[in-house]
Short mmCIF file of C-alpha atoms and ligand atoms in Angstrom, two decimals:
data_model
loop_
_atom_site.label_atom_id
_atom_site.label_comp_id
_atom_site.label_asym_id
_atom_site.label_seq_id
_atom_site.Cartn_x
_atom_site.Cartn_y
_atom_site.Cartn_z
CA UNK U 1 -19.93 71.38 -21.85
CA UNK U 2 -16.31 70.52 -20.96
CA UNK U 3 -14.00 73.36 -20.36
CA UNK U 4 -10.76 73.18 -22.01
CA UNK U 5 -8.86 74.31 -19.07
CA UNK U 6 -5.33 74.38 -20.05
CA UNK U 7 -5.62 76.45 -23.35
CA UNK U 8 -8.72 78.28 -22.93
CA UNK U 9 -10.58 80.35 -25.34
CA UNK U 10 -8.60 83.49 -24.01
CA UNK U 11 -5.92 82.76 -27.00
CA UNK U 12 -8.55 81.96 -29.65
CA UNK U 13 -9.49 85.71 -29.53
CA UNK U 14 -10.64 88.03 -32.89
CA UNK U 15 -11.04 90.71 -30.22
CA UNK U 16 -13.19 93.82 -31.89
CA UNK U 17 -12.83 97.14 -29.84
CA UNK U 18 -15.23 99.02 -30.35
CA UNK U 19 -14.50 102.60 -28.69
CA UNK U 20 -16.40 105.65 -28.25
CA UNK U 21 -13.67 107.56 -30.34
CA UNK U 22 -12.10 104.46 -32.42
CA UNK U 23 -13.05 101.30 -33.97
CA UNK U 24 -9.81 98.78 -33.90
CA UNK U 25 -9.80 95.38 -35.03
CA UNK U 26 -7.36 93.36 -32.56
CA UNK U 27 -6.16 90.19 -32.85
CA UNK U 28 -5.49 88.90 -29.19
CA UNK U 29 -4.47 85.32 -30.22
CA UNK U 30 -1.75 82.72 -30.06
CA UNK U 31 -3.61 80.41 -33.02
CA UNK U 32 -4.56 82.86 -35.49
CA UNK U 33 -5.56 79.95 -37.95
CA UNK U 34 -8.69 79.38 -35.23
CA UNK U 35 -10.07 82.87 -35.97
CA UNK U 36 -10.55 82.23 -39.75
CA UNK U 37 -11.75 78.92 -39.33
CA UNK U 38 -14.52 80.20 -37.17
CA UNK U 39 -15.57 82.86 -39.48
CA UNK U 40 -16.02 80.41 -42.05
CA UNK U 41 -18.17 78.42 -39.92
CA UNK U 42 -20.54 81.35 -39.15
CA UNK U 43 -21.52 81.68 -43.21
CA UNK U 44 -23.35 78.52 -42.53
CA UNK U 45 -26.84 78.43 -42.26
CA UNK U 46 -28.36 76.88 -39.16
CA UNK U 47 -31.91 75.92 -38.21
CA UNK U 48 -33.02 77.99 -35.03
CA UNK U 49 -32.91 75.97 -32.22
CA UNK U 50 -34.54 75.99 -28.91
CA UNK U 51 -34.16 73.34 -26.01
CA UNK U 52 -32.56 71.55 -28.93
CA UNK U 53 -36.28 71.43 -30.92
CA UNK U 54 -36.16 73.15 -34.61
CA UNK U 55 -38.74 75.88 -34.47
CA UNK U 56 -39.67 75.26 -37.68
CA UNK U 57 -41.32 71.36 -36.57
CA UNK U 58 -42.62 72.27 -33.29
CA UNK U 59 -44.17 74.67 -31.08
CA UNK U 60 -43.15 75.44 -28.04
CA UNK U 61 -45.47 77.19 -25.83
CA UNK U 62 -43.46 78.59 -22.55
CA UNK U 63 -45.00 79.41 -19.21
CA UNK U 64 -43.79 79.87 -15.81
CA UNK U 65 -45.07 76.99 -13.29
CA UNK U 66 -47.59 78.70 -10.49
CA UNK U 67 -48.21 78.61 -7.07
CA UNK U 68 -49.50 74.89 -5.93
CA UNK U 69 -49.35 74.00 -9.26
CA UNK U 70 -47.79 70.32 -9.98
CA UNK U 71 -46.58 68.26 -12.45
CA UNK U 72 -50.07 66.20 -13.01
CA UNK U 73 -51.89 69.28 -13.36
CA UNK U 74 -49.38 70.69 -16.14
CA UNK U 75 -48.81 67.38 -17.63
CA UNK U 76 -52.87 66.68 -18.07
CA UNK U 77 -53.54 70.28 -19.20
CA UNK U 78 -50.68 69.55 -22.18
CA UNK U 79 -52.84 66.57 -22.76
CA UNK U 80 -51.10 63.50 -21.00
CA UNK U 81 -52.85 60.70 -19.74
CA UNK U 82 -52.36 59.74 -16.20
CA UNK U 83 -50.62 56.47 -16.54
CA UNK U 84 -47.76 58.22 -18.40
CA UNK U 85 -47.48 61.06 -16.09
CA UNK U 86 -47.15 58.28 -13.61
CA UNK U 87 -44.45 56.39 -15.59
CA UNK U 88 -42.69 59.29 -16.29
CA UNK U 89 -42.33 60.66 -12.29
CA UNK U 90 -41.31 56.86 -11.77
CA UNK U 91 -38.30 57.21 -14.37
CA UNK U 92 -37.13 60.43 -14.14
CA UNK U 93 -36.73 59.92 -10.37
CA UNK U 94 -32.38 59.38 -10.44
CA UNK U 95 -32.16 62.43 -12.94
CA UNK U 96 -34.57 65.06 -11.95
CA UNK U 97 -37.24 64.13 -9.38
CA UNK U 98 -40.64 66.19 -10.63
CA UNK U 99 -41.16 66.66 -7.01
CA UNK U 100 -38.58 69.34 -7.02
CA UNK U 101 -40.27 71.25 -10.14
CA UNK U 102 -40.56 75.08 -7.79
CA UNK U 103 -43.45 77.71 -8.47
CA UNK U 104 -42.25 80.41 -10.40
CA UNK U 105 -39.41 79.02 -12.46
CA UNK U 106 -39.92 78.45 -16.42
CA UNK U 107 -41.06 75.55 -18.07
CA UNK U 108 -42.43 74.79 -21.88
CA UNK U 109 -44.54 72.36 -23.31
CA UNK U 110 -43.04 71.27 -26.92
CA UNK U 111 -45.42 69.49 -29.30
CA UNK U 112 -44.67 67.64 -32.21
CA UNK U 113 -45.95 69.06 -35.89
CA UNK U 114 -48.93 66.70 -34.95
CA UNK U 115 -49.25 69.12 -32.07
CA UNK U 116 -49.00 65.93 -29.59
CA UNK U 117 -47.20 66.46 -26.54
CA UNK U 118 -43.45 65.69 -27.39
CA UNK U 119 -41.71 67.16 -24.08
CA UNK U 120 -41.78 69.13 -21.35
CA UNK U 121 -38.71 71.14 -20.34
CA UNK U 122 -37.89 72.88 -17.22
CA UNK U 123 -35.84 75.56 -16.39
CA UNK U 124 -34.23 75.48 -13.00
CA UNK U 125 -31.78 77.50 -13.67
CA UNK U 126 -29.92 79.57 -16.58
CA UNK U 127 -27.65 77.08 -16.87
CA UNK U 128 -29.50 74.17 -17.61
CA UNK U 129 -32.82 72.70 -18.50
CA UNK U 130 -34.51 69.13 -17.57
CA UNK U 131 -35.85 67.59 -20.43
CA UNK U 132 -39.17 65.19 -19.74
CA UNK U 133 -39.37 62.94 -22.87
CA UNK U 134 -43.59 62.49 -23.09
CA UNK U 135 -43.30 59.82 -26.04
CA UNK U 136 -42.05 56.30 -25.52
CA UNK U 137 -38.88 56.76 -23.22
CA UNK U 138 -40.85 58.73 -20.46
CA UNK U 139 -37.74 59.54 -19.19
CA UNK U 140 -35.55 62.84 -18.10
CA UNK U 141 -32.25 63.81 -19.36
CA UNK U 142 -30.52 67.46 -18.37
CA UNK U 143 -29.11 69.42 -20.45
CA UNK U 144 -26.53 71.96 -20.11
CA UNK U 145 -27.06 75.06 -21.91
CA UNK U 146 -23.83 75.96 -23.70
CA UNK U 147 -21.58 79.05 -22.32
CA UNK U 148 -20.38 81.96 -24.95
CA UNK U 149 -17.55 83.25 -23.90
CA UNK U 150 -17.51 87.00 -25.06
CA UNK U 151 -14.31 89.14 -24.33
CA UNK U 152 -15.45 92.64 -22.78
CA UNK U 153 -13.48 95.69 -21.72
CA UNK U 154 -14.61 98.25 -19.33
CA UNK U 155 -13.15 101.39 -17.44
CA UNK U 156 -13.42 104.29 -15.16
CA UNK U 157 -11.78 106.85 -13.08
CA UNK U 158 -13.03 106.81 -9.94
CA UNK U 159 -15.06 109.61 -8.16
CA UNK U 160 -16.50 107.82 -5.30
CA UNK U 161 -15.00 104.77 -3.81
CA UNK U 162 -13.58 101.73 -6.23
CA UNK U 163 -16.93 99.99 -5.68
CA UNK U 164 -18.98 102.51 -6.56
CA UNK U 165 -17.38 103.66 -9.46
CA UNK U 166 -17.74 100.59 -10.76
CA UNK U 167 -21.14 100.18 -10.18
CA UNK U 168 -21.68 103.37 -12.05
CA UNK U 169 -19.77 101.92 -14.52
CA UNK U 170 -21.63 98.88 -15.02
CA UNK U 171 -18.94 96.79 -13.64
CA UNK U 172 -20.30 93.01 -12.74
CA UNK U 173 -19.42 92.94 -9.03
CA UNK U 174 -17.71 89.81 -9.39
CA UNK U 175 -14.98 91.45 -11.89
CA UNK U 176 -14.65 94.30 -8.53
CA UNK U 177 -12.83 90.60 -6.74
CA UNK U 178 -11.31 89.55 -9.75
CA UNK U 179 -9.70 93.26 -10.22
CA UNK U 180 -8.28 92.72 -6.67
CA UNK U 181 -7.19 89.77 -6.64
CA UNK U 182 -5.35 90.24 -9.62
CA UNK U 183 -3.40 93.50 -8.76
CA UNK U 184 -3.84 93.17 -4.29
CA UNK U 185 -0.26 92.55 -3.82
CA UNK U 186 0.73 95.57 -5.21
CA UNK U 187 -2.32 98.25 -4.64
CA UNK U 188 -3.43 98.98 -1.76
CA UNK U 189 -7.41 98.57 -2.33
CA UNK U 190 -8.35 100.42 1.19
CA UNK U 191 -7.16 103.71 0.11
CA UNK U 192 -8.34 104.51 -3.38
CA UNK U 193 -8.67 107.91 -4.70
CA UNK U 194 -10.23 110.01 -6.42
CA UNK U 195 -9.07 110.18 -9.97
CA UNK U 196 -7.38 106.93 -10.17
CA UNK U 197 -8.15 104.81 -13.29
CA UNK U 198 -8.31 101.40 -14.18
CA UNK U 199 -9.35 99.47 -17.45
CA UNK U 200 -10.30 96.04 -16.99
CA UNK U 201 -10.58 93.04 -20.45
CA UNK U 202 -12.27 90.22 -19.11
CA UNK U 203 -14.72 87.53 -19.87
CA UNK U 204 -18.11 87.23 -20.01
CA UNK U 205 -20.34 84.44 -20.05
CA UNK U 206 -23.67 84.79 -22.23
CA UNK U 207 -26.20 81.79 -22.15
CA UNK U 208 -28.80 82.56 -25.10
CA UNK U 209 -27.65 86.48 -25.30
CA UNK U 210 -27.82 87.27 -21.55
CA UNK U 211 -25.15 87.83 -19.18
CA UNK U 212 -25.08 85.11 -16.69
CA UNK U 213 -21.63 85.34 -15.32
CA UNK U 214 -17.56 87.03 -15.22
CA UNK U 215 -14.76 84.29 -16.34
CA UNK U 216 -11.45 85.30 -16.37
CA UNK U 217 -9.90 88.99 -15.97
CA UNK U 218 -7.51 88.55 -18.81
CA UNK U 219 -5.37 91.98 -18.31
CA UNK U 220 -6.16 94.57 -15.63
CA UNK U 221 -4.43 98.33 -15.97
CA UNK U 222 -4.68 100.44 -12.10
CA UNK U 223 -3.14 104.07 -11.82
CA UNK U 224 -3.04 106.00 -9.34
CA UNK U 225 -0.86 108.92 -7.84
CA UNK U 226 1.80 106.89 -7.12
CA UNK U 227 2.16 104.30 -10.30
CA UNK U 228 0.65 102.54 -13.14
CA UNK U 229 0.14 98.38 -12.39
CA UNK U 230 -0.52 96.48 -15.05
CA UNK U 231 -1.67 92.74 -14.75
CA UNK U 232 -2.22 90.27 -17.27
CA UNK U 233 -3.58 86.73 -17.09
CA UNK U 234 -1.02 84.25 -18.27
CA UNK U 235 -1.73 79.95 -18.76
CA UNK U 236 1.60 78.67 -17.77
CA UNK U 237 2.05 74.95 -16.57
CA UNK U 238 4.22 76.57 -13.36
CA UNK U 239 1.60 78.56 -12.35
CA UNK U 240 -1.92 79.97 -14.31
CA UNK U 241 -2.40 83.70 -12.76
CA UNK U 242 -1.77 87.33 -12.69
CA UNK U 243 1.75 87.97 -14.32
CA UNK U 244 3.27 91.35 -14.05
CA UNK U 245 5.03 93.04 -16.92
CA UNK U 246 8.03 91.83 -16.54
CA UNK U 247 6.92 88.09 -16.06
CA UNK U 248 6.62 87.64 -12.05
CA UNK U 249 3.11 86.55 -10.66
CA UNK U 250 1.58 89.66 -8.72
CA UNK U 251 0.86 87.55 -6.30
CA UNK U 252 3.83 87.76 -3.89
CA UNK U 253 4.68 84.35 -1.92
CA UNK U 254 4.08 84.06 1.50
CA UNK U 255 7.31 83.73 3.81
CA UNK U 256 7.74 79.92 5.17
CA UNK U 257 7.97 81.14 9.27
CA UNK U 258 7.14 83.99 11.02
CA UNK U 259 10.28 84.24 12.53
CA UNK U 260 13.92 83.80 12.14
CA UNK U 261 15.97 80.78 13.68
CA UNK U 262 13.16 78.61 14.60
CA UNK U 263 12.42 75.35 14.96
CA UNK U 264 8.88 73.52 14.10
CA UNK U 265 7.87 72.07 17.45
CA UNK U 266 4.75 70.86 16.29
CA UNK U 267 3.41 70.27 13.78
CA UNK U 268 -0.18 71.25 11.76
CA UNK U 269 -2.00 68.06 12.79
CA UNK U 270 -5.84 66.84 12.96
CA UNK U 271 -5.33 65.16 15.92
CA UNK U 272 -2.52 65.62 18.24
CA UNK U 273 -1.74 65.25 22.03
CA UNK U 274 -1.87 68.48 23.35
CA UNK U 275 0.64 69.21 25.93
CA UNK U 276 -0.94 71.11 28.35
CA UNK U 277 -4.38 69.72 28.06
CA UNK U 278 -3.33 66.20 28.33
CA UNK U 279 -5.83 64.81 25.44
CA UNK U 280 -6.02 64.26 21.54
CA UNK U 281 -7.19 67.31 19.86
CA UNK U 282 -6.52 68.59 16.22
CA UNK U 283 -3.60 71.03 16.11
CA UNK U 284 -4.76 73.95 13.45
CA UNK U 285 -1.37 75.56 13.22
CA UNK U 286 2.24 75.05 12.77
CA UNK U 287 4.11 76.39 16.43
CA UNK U 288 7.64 77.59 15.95
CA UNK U 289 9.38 77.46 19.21
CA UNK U 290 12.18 80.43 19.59
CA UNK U 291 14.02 82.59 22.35
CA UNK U 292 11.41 84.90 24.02
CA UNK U 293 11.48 87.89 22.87
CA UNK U 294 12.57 87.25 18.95
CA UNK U 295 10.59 88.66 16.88
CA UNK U 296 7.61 87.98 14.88
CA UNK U 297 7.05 89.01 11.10
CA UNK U 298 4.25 88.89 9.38
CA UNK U 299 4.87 86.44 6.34
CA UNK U 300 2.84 89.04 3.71
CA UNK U 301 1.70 92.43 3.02
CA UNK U 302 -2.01 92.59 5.21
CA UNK U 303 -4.45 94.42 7.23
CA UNK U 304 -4.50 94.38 10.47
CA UNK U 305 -7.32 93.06 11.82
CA UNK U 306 -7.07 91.53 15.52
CA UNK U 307 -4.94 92.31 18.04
CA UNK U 308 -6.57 90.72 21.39
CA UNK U 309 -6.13 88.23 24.16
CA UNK U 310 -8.04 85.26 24.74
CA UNK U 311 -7.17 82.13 27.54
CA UNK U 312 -6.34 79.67 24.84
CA UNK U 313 -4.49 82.08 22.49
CA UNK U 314 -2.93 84.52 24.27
CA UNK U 315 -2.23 87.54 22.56
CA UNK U 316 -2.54 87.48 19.46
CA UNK U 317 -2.41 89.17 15.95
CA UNK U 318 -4.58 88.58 12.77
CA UNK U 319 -3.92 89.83 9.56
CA UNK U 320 -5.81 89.75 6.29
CA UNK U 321 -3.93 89.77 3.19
CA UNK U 322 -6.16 89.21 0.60
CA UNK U 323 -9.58 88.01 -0.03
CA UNK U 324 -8.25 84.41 0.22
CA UNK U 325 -5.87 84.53 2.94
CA UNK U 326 -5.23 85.58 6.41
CA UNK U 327 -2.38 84.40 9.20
CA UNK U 328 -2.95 84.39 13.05
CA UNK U 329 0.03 84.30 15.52
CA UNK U 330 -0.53 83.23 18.43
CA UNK U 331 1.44 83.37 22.50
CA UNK U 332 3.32 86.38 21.52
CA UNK U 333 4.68 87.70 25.30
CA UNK U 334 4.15 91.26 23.68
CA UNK U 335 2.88 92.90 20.52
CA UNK U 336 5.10 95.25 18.65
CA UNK U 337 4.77 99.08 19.18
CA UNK U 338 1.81 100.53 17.19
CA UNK U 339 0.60 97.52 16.29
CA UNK U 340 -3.80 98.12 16.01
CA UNK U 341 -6.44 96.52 13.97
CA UNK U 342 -6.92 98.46 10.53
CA UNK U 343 -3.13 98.91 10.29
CA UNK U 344 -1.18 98.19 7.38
CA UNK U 345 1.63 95.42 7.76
CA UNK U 346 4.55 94.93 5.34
CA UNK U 347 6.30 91.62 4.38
CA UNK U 348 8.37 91.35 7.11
CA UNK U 349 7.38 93.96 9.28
CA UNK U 350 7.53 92.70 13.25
CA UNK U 351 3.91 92.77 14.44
CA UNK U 352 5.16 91.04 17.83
CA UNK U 353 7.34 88.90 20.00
CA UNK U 354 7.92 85.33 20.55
CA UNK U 355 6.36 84.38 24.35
CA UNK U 356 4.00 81.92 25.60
CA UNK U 357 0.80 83.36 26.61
CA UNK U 358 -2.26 82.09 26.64
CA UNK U 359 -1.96 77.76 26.40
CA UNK U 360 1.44 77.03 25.93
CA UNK U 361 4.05 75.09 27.91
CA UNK U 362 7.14 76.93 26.09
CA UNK U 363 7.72 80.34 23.88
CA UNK U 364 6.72 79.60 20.29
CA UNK U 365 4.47 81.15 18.30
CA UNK U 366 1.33 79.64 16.45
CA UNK U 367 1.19 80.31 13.12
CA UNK U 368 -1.91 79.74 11.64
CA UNK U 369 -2.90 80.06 7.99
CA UNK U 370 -6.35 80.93 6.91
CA UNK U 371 -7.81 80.17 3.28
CA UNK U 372 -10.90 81.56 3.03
CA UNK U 373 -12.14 81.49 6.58
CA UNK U 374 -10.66 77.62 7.20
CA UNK U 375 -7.16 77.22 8.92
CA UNK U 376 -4.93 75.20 6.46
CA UNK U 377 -1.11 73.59 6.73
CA UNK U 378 0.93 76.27 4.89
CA UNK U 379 3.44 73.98 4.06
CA UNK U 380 1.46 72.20 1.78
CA UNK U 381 -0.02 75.18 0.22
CA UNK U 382 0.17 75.89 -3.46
CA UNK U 383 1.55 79.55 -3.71
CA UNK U 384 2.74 81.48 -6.63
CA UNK U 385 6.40 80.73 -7.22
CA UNK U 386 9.04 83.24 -5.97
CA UNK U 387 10.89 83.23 -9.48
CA UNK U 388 9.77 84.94 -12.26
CA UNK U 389 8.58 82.18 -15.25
CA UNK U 390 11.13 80.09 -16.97
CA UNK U 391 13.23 81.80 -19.67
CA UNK U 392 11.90 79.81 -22.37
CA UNK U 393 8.69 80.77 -21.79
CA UNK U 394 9.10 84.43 -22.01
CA UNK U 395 9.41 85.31 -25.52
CA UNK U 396 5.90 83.98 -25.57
CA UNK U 397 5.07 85.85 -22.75
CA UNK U 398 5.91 89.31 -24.01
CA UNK U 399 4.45 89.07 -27.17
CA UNK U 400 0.70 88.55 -25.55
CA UNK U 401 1.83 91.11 -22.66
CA UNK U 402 2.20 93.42 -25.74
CA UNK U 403 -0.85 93.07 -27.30
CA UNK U 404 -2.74 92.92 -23.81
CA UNK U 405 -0.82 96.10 -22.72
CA UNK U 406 -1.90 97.65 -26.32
CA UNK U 407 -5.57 96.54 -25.87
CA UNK U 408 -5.99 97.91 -22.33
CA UNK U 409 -4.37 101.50 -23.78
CA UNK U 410 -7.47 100.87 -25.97
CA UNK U 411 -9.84 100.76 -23.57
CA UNK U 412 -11.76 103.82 -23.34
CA UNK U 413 -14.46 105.47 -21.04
CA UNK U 414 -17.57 103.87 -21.93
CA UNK U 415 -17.63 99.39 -21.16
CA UNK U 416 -17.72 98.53 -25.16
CA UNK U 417 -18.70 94.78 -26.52
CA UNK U 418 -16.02 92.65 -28.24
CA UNK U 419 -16.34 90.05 -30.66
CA UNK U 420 -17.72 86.53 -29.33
CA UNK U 421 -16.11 83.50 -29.07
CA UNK U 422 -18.34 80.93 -28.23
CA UNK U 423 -16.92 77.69 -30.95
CA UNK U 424 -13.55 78.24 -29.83
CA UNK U 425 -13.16 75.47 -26.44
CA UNK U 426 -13.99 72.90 -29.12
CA UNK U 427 -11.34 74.76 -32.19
CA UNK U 428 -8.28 73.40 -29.76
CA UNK U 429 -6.63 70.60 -31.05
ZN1 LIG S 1 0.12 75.71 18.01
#
């Protein structure tokens, strides 16, 4: 199934609260036209379907495939002759090589209304299935199962940590990320409390009526002592992500340098001669050379989580600012007072100073760049713009803030189902 990326079914939305005090009927949608045009659609009467086979013209008897149990034996059992089994492990070799059939997954034998062997269809995973064609072709095709995309809404105040809150909630872990990542820059994750709340709208992928997966957080509502932080998921060509209220990603950008009136002396480079060790050897870092002694910032909001010494590096800190990203600087001559792992760093804040410890001919610092766990050249980075969106785009804007903002007031106690939305990738023009 192809995902229609760019205007995804988050606009296409007949969203259906159902609360443990209320019952609201939302409309969370740009195209309102879609939502009628779909419930049309859904008067029609369709023949039940399974692995694409009308129940009603052929049986399908399901198993799950045993220990030391192969294709031939399967394939004879369903009443194949050898020759096609044969053929058919010959053809289906570039698509789905029977030799990779595994004990204990699904499979089903489908016979015609003749009840002769028709096909035999695996189930590697719940995503997709293999089809064997046992008539004529003798061939394999796979087919992907197709994803409904149902909007849910959950909440909580916590009494334990985040995580388990959640949990107790019946959160999907993955939406515990997704929550971060969408309000990080501004909450500080490591010290929840008690009593804070947050209500969550997100989507949730259903393959035949079970959960298989999260999609997208659309709007995401924190409070705690301090505040109330309110993110909502916003399509915009500039930049797709976490807006806040007022339009601005909640992602903060990262600063360019770590420290003030440098210069790049080298640059981030897979293979560069290194000065001091006289050979080629890639260069994972950008090096900013500066006075000894000026200070080093860290470019975001982190977590400290190194400050050591090594021969090559010198001393250096690490800090972690999200789940994605982390910066290292390296040769600093000393670090900054306080400075220890498991501290908190500000944008800005001076975590040490500019030296050349460790391998390096002159001061600099080495600023390296970390997306999730593998050093990458900043500068050519994608990060959220520093400017809120354009103004043209933010009557838009507000108007789905509003009814995001008024469907996350919604949300109750209890995680509550909303409407489906499973036609709607193929509804955009
Ligand atoms: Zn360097």
């Amino acid at each position: 199934m192809k995902k229609n990326k760019k205007k995804s079914a988050i606009y296409a939305i007949t969203a259906a609260l159902t609360l443990s005090a209320c019952f609201v009927l939302f409309q969370l949608n740009r195209h309102d036209d879609l939502a009628n045009t779909r419930q049309e659609e859904s008067l029609i009467e369709k023949p039940i379907k399974k692995y694409g086979y009308d129940i009603d013209f052929y049986k399908i008897e399901e198993r799950t495939i045993e220990k030391n149990q192969f294709l031939s034996e399967i394939l004879t059992n369903a009443g194949v002759n050898y020759s096609d089994i044969h053929n058919l492990a010959e053809n289906s070799k570039e698509v789905f090589d029977v030799r990779n059939l595994r004990a204990g997954k699904k499979y089903a034998i489908v016979r015609d209304s003749c009840l002769s062997p028709e096909a035999l269809v695996y189930v590697p995973s719940v995503y997709k299935y293999v089809k064997y064609n046992l008539k004529n072709r003798l061939n394999a095709e796979i087919v992907e199962k197709p994803i409904a995309t149902c909007i849910e809404s959950g909440s909580g105040t916590l009494n334990s940590s985040l995580w388990n809150t959640m949990i107790d909630n019946n959160m999907p872990p993955a939406l515990i990320s997704k929550m971060e990542d969408a309000l990080a820059w501004s909450i500080d994750f490591y010290h929840t409390q008690v009593d804070d709340e947050y209500r969550l709208i997100y989507e949730r992928e259903y393959i035949d009526g079970e959960a298989v997966g999260v999609g997208k957080l659309l709007g995401a509502y924190y409070k705690n002592y301090a505040n109330e932080y309110y993110a909502v998921y916003y399509d915009h060509e500039h930049y797709s992500g976490y807006y806040d209220l007022e339009g601005r990603p909640t992602k903060k950008p990262f600063l360019k340098a770590p420290v003030k009136f440098s210069r790049i002396s080298s640059k981030f480079s897979l293979s560069r001669f290194h000065p001091v060790l006289k050979r080629r050897k890639a260069h994972f870092g950008t090096d900013y050379a500066a006075a000894y002694g000026t200070p080093i910032f860290s470019v975001a909001n982190g977590v400290v989580t190194r400050v050591s010494y090594t021969k090559a590096n010198g001393r250096f800190v690490k800090i972690k600012h999200d789940k994605t990203y982390q910066t290292q600087y390296l040769h600093m001559s000393r670090f900054a007072e306080g400075i220890k792992v498991g501290m908190h760093v500000k944008q800005g804040q001076t975590i040490g100073y500019i030296g050349s410890s460790g391998l390096a001919t002159g001061p600099h610092v080495c600023f390296r760049f970390w997306k999730n766990g593998k050093q990458v050249n900043h500068l050519k980075e994608n990060f959220p713009p520093a400017e809120p969106m354009p103004e043209d785009e933010l009557d838009a804007f507000f108007t789905y803030r509003d009814k995001m903002i008024n469907l996350l007031d919604l949300v109750c106690n209890t995680p509550v189902s909303i409407m489906t939305d499973s036609e709607s990738e193929t509804s955009e023009p």
